[in-house]
Amino acid sequence: VQLQASGGGLVQTGGSLRLSCSASGSTLNINVMGWYRQADGNEREFVAYITNMGTTNYADFVKGRFTISRDNAKNTIYLQMNSLKPEDTSVYYCYADRKFRPIGLVRYDWRGQGTLVTVSS
């Protein structure tokens, strides 16, 4: 499985960005796709995931601001990020997993390259 993420950039506080992640290869093995983020010097933080049945889960710090969705026909997931804050500045990584893991645990079988999101104050 290969994952290609895109959509990061620079935005002002309160602004919006949409990240995309497209999967290719043996995508039938994927049960979960999601996002985590990691800022310099910090640990990885789970952000959100969506299962192949459409079930979603979010980290508390993004609830009400971020929305994860998927287009099954395109093997693509999206992360719509609204009301962005400076503390959302980070490198965001798309991941895919065969297993259903506990919420908040950042474990995966495949990971895409990161995309940088910078929120200016």
C-alpha positions as MATLAB code, in Angstrom:
seq = 'VQLQASGGGLVQTGGSLRLSCSASGSTLNINVMGWYRQADGNEREFVAYITNMGTTNYADFVKGRFTISRDNAKNTIYLQMNSLKPEDTSVYYCYADRKFRPIGLVRYDWRGQGTLVTVSS';
ca = [
       0.000    0.000    0.000;
       1.266    3.459   -0.874;
      -0.149    6.628    0.646;
       0.168   10.076   -0.883;
      -0.756   13.037    1.288;
      -1.246   16.619    0.204;
      -2.905   19.869    1.191;
      -0.734   21.378    3.882;
       0.285   24.991    3.886;
       0.322   28.275    5.744;
      -2.901   29.708    7.113;
      -3.855   32.366    9.625;
      -5.519   31.649   12.948;
      -9.154   30.850   12.379;
      -8.560   29.734    8.820;
      -9.173   26.415    7.127;
      -7.238   23.788    5.209;
      -8.164   20.446    3.701;
      -5.704   17.577    3.675;
      -6.047   14.662    1.285;
      -4.535   11.203    1.358;
      -4.828    8.787   -1.535;
      -4.108    5.091   -1.182;
      -2.897    2.814   -3.941;
      -1.759   -0.776   -4.179;
      -3.376   -3.495   -2.062;
      -6.068   -1.231   -0.688;
      -8.462   -4.101    0.022;
      -6.271   -4.867    3.047;
      -7.026   -1.499    4.600;
      -9.653   -1.310    7.352;
      -8.761    2.040    8.867;
      -7.258    5.256    7.542;
      -6.432    8.269    9.600;
      -4.177   11.140   10.515;
      -1.735   11.812   13.258;
       0.549   14.777   13.750;
       3.976   15.367   15.134;
       5.544   18.725   15.849;
       9.277   19.200   16.373;
      10.388   17.690   19.643;
       6.935   16.374   20.477;
       5.446   12.929   20.508;
       3.044   11.758   17.862;
      -0.550   12.786   18.463;
      -3.537   10.922   17.131;
      -5.861   13.273   15.245;
      -8.654   11.262   13.624;
      -9.491    8.054   11.834;
     -12.224    6.617    9.672;
     -12.971    2.937    9.175;
     -13.984    1.232    5.964;
     -17.531    1.225    7.374;
     -17.434    4.989    7.848;
     -17.036    5.059   11.624;
     -15.036    8.065   12.729;
     -13.148    9.025   15.853;
     -11.374   12.206   16.803;
      -8.908   13.441   19.349;
     -10.613   15.694   21.880;
      -8.565   18.702   20.822;
      -9.986   18.644   17.275;
     -13.599   17.706   17.955;
     -15.934   20.246   16.454;
     -13.186   21.746   14.309;
     -11.875   18.912   12.122;
     -13.871   16.482   10.006;
     -12.536   13.308    8.445;
     -14.274   11.827    5.431;
     -13.584    9.356    2.666;
     -14.276    8.766   -1.004;
     -14.210    5.013   -1.434;
     -14.248    5.219   -5.211;
     -11.019    7.212   -5.117;
      -9.450    5.383   -2.124;
      -8.958    8.807   -0.638;
      -9.571   10.312    2.759;
      -9.841   13.973    3.621;
      -9.282   16.009    6.750;
     -11.177   19.270    6.721;
      -9.583   21.513    9.317;
     -11.507   24.604   10.384;
     -10.937   27.188   13.102;
      -7.245   26.439   13.027;
      -5.104   27.516   15.956;
      -1.352   28.108   16.221;
      -1.090   24.962   18.334;
      -2.332   22.962   15.340;
       0.973   23.730   13.631;
       2.593   20.397   12.937;
       3.522   17.852   10.321;
       0.424   15.778    9.578;
       0.853   12.157    8.536;
      -1.706    9.967    6.841;
      -1.730    6.319    7.874;
      -3.519    3.104    7.020;
      -4.013   -0.015    9.061;
      -5.359   -3.523    8.733;
      -6.271   -3.643   12.415;
      -8.854   -1.817   14.495;
      -6.817   -0.394   17.363;
      -7.778    1.446   20.571;
      -8.755    5.040   20.015;
      -5.801    7.353   20.308;
      -3.143    4.710   19.736;
      -0.842    5.671   16.898;
       0.002    2.329   15.322;
      -0.303    1.497   11.668;
       0.815   -0.759    8.871;
       1.474    1.947    6.316;
       2.242    5.640    6.481;
       2.479    8.372    3.900;
       4.880   11.259    3.831;
       4.044   14.161    6.072;
       2.479   17.404    5.031;
       3.292   20.566    6.968;
       0.513   22.693    8.381;
       1.543   26.085    9.751;
      -0.962   28.318   11.513;
       0.211   31.860   12.078;
      -1.047   33.960   14.970;
];
